[in-house]
Coordinates of C-alpha atoms in Angstrom, one line a residue:
X252 CA -20.3 0.6 -43.3
X253 CA -17.0 -1.1 -42.5
X254 CA -15.5 -0.4 -39.1
X255 CA -12.0 1.0 -39.5
X256 CA -11.2 1.4 -35.7
X257 CA -7.9 -0.2 -35.1
X258 CA -7.0 0.8 -31.5
X259 CA -8.5 0.5 -28.0
X260 CA -7.9 2.2 -24.7
X261 CA -6.7 0.3 -21.6
X262 CA -9.9 0.1 -19.4
X263 CA -10.0 -0.3 -15.7
X264 CA -13.2 -0.7 -13.6
X265 CA -13.8 0.7 -10.1
X266 CA -16.6 -0.7 -8.0
X267 CA -16.9 1.7 -5.1
X268 CA -18.8 4.5 -3.4
X269 CA -19.3 8.1 -4.6
X270 CA -17.7 11.0 -2.7
X271 CA -19.6 14.2 -3.3
X272 CA -16.5 16.1 -2.1
X273 CA -14.5 14.6 -5.0
X274 CA -11.5 13.6 -3.0
X275 CA -12.0 9.9 -2.4
X276 CA -14.1 7.0 -3.7
X277 CA -15.2 6.7 -7.4
X278 CA -14.0 10.3 -8.0
X279 CA -10.5 9.6 -6.8
X280 CA -10.4 6.3 -8.7
X281 CA -11.4 7.8 -12.0
X282 CA -8.9 10.7 -11.6
X283 CA -6.2 8.2 -10.9
X284 CA -7.0 5.9 -13.8
X285 CA -6.9 8.9 -16.1
X286 CA -3.7 10.4 -14.7
X287 CA -2.0 7.0 -15.3
X288 CA -3.1 6.7 -18.9
X289 CA -6.0 4.3 -18.4
X290 CA -9.7 4.6 -19.4
X291 CA -11.8 4.6 -16.2
X292 CA -15.2 2.9 -15.9
X293 CA -17.3 2.6 -12.7
X294 CA -20.0 0.9 -10.8
X295 CA -21.3 2.9 -7.8
X296 CA -22.2 0.9 -4.7
X297 CA -23.3 3.8 -2.5
X298 CA -23.7 7.6 -2.6
X299 CA -22.1 9.3 0.3
X300 CA -22.9 12.8 1.5
X301 CA -19.5 14.2 2.4
X302 CA -17.0 17.0 2.0
X303 CA -13.6 17.7 3.5
X304 CA -15.1 17.9 7.0
X305 CA -16.5 14.4 7.0
X306 CA -19.3 12.0 6.0
X307 CA -22.8 13.3 6.7
X308 CA -24.9 10.5 5.2
X309 CA -24.9 7.3 3.1
X310 CA -27.5 6.2 0.5
X311 CA -27.0 2.6 -0.6
X312 CA -27.5 1.7 -4.2
X313 CA -29.8 -1.4 -4.8
X314 CA -27.8 -4.6 -5.4
X315 CA -29.5 -5.3 -8.8
X316 CA -28.4 -1.8 -10.0
X317 CA -24.9 -2.5 -8.8
X318 CA -24.9 -5.8 -10.6
X319 CA -26.2 -4.2 -13.8
X320 CA -23.5 -1.5 -13.8
X321 CA -20.7 -4.1 -13.3
X322 CA -22.0 -6.5 -16.0
X323 CA -22.6 -3.6 -18.5
X324 CA -18.9 -2.7 -18.3
X325 CA -17.6 -6.3 -18.2
X326 CA -19.6 -7.5 -21.2
X327 CA -18.8 -4.6 -23.4
X328 CA -15.7 -2.6 -22.4
X329 CA -13.8 -5.6 -20.9
X330 CA -11.5 -4.0 -18.3
X331 CA -8.0 -5.2 -17.8
X332 CA -8.2 -4.8 -14.0
X333 CA -10.8 -4.1 -11.3
X334 CA -10.5 -2.0 -8.2
X335 CA -13.1 -2.6 -5.4
X336 CA -13.6 -0.1 -2.7
X337 CA -16.6 0.6 -0.4
X338 CA -19.0 -2.3 0.0
X339 CA -21.4 -1.7 2.8
X340 CA -23.8 -4.6 2.8
X341 CA -23.5 -8.5 2.7
X342 CA -25.9 -8.7 -0.3
X343 CA -23.6 -6.5 -2.3
X344 CA -20.7 -8.7 -1.5
X345 CA -22.7 -11.7 -2.7
X346 CA -23.5 -10.0 -6.0
X347 CA -19.9 -9.1 -6.6
X348 CA -18.6 -12.5 -5.7
X349 CA -21.1 -14.2 -8.1
X350 CA -19.9 -12.0 -10.9
X351 CA -16.1 -12.3 -10.2
X352 CA -16.3 -16.1 -10.3
X353 CA -17.3 -15.8 -13.9
X354 CA -14.5 -13.3 -14.7
X355 CA -11.6 -14.9 -12.8
X356 CA -9.1 -13.9 -15.5
X357 CA -9.4 -10.3 -14.5
X358 CA -7.0 -9.2 -11.7
X359 CA -8.8 -7.5 -8.8
X360 CA -7.4 -5.1 -6.2
X361 CA -9.6 -4.8 -3.1
X362 CA -9.3 -1.8 -0.8
X363 CA -11.5 -2.8 2.2
X364 CA -12.9 0.7 3.0
X365 CA -14.4 0.4 6.5
X366 CA -13.8 3.6 8.3
X367 CA -13.6 7.2 7.0
X368 CA -10.7 9.5 8.0
X369 CA -13.3 11.3 10.1
X370 CA -13.9 8.1 12.1
X371 CA -17.4 7.6 10.5
X372 CA -18.0 3.8 10.0
X373 CA -18.8 3.0 6.4
X374 CA -19.6 -0.7 6.6
X375 CA -22.2 -2.8 8.3
X376 CA -20.8 -5.1 10.9
X377 CA -22.2 -8.3 9.4
X378 CA -20.5 -7.5 6.1
X379 CA -17.0 -8.0 7.5
X380 CA -17.2 -11.7 7.9
X381 CA -18.7 -12.1 4.4
X382 CA -15.9 -10.1 2.9
X383 CA -13.3 -12.2 4.6
X384 CA -14.9 -15.5 3.8
X385 CA -16.1 -15.0 0.2
X386 CA -14.5 -12.0 -1.5
X387 CA -10.9 -11.7 -0.2
X388 CA -9.9 -15.2 -1.5
X389 CA -11.0 -14.2 -5.0
X390 CA -8.9 -11.0 -5.3
X391 CA -5.2 -10.7 -6.4
X392 CA -4.4 -8.2 -3.7
X393 CA -6.1 -6.7 -0.6
X394 CA -4.9 -3.3 0.7
X395 CA -6.0 -2.6 4.3
X396 CA -4.8 0.3 6.3
X397 CA -3.9 -0.3 10.0
X398 CA -7.5 0.1 11.2
X399 CA -8.9 -2.2 8.5
X400 CA -6.1 -4.8 9.0
X401 CA -6.9 -4.8 12.7
X402 CA -10.5 -5.6 12.0
X403 CA -9.7 -8.3 9.4
X404 CA -7.0 -9.9 11.6
X405 CA -8.6 -9.4 15.0
X406 CA -5.4 -8.0 16.5
X407 CA -4.0 -4.6 17.5
X408 CA -1.5 -2.9 15.3
X409 CA 1.0 -0.5 16.8
X410 CA 4.4 -1.1 15.2
X411 CA 6.1 -2.5 12.1
X412 CA 6.2 -6.1 13.4
X413 CA 2.5 -6.1 14.1
X414 CA 1.8 -5.0 10.5
X415 CA 3.6 -8.1 9.3
X416 CA 1.9 -10.3 11.8
X417 CA -1.5 -9.0 10.8
X418 CA -0.7 -9.5 7.1
X419 CA 0.3 -13.1 7.8
X420 CA -3.0 -13.7 9.6
X421 CA -5.0 -12.3 6.7
X422 CA -3.0 -14.5 4.3
X423 CA -3.8 -17.5 6.5
X424 CA -7.5 -16.6 6.2
X425 CA -7.4 -17.1 2.4
X426 CA -6.0 -13.9 0.9
X427 CA -3.7 -14.3 -2.1
X428 CA -1.6 -11.2 -1.3
X429 CA -1.9 -8.4 1.3
X430 CA -0.5 -4.9 1.4
X431 CA -0.8 -3.6 5.0
X432 CA -0.5 0.2 5.0
X433 CA 1.2 1.7 8.0
X434 CA 0.6 5.4 7.3
X435 CA -0.8 5.9 10.8
X436 CA 2.4 4.7 12.5
X437 CA 4.2 7.3 14.6
X438 CA 7.4 8.7 13.1
X439 CA 8.7 10.5 10.1
X440 CA 8.4 7.6 7.6
X441 CA 5.4 5.8 5.9
X442 CA 6.0 2.1 6.2
X443 CA 3.9 -0.4 4.2
X444 CA 4.5 -4.1 3.9
X445 CA 3.5 -6.4 1.0
X446 CA 3.0 -10.1 1.7
X447 CA 2.6 -12.2 -1.5
X448 CA 3.0 -15.4 0.5
X449 CA 4.7 -16.4 3.8
X450 CA 8.2 -16.3 2.2
X451 CA 7.8 -13.4 -0.2
X452 CA 7.6 -10.2 1.9
X453 CA 8.6 -6.7 0.6
X454 CA 8.8 -3.6 2.8
X455 CA 8.3 -0.1 1.4
X456 CA 9.3 3.1 3.1
X457 CA 9.0 6.8 2.2
X458 CA 9.3 10.1 3.9
X459 CA 6.1 11.3 5.6
X460 CA 4.7 14.6 4.2
X461 CA 3.0 16.8 6.8
X462 CA -0.2 18.1 5.3
X463 CA -4.0 17.9 5.9
X464 CA -4.4 17.1 2.2
X465 CA -4.5 13.3 2.4
X466 CA -8.2 12.6 1.9
X467 CA -8.6 9.7 -0.6
X468 CA -5.0 8.4 -0.2
X469 CA -6.1 4.8 0.2
X470 CA -8.5 4.9 -2.7
X471 CA -5.9 6.5 -4.9
X472 CA -3.2 4.0 -4.0
X473 CA -5.4 0.9 -4.7
X474 CA -6.6 2.5 -8.0
X475 CA -3.0 3.2 -9.0
X476 CA -2.0 -0.4 -8.3
X477 CA -5.0 -1.6 -10.4
X478 CA -3.9 0.7 -13.3
X479 CA -0.3 -0.6 -13.1
X480 CA -1.5 -4.2 -13.0
X481 CA -3.6 -3.5 -16.1
X482 CA -0.4 -2.3 -17.8
X483 CA 1.2 -5.7 -17.1
X484 CA 3.3 -4.9 -14.0
X485 CA 3.9 -7.5 -11.3
X486 CA 2.2 -6.9 -7.9
X487 CA 5.5 -5.7 -6.2
X488 CA 6.3 -3.4 -9.1
X489 CA 2.8 -2.1 -9.3
X490 CA 2.8 -1.3 -5.6
X491 CA 6.2 0.5 -5.9
X492 CA 5.0 2.6 -8.9
X493 CA 1.6 3.4 -7.2
X494 CA 3.3 4.5 -3.9
X495 CA 5.6 6.8 -5.9
X496 CA 2.5 8.3 -7.7
X497 CA 0.6 8.8 -4.4
X498 CA 3.7 10.4 -2.7
X499 CA 4.1 12.9 -5.5
X500 CA 0.3 13.6 -5.7
X501 CA 0.5 14.5 -1.9
X502 CA 3.6 16.5 -2.3
X503 CA 2.3 18.5 -5.2
X504 CA -1.0 19.2 -3.4
X505 CA 0.2 19.7 0.1
X506 CA -0.3 23.5 0.2
X507 CA -3.5 23.7 -1.8
X508 CA -6.6 24.8 0.2
X509 CA -9.8 22.8 -0.7
X510 CA -12.6 23.3 1.8
X511 CA -12.0 23.6 5.5
X512 CA -10.9 20.1 6.5
X513 CA -8.9 17.2 4.9
X514 CA -8.2 18.2 1.3
X515 CA -7.5 15.9 -1.7
X516 CA -4.4 14.9 -3.4
X517 CA -3.2 16.5 -6.7
X518 CA -4.0 13.6 -8.9
X519 CA -3.1 15.4 -12.1
X520 CA 0.3 16.7 -11.1
X521 CA 1.9 14.8 -14.1
X522 CA -0.8 13.1 -16.3
X523 CA 0.3 10.4 -18.6
X524 CA -0.8 10.1 -22.2
X525 CA -3.8 7.8 -22.4
X526 CA -2.7 4.4 -23.6
X527 CA -4.0 3.0 -26.8
X528 CA -3.4 -0.6 -28.1
X529 CA -3.7 -2.0 -31.5
X530 CA -6.6 -4.4 -31.9

């Protein structure tokens, strides 16, 4: 029978951990892709036992199963962008690096998830150096928050200048572009800084929304950037659009009660029509 299908969705792949509470990780990524009109696919690296109160346990997925998930998506569905989140072991980094070297045409956004909002450490110590040395040079953009940028740069971050200095240091270590997120800075504004190279630096600011419902903000931002990159946006424009999406998702969900702790964003406050392209 002749195949009459003439269109395809815009697929994006997330490689990350699962959050049983639904606010972060794979769950936040897939919600974000869908809300922004993309078709979400996934490869789960770890299963976390968590809710709005924090992380209670982590079960690591075997590297060969992670590899199989990634290749199954890449070989068949062919994503236009990849978001990488929680990678907790060096052997998983090695698997991902090996695959990415064969798919270098696909832009990758890496959110180096290392510490949960609750303070629970999500990554093995020996994994950090492998990430810095082998994975970060392969990705289009790395998006650390202040704690993660401090770990990657080896310096303390406490003001806007230190965010830029840390970003420069991460660039010098081989990163292609860095978005250092300053959401934990004191004050009434959220300040992030994008360094595409030493001479191409863009600062972003937005009003801080006071709410406990910010669980999964970093996952959502990096996934939104990946979705916008898949649509053909530049890095700077993708970051701008993604930040606007996250701000509105927080604003629209700030008064909603989910659990007893840090609640999620409202990912579907304004869902976009799923994008279909002619083949």
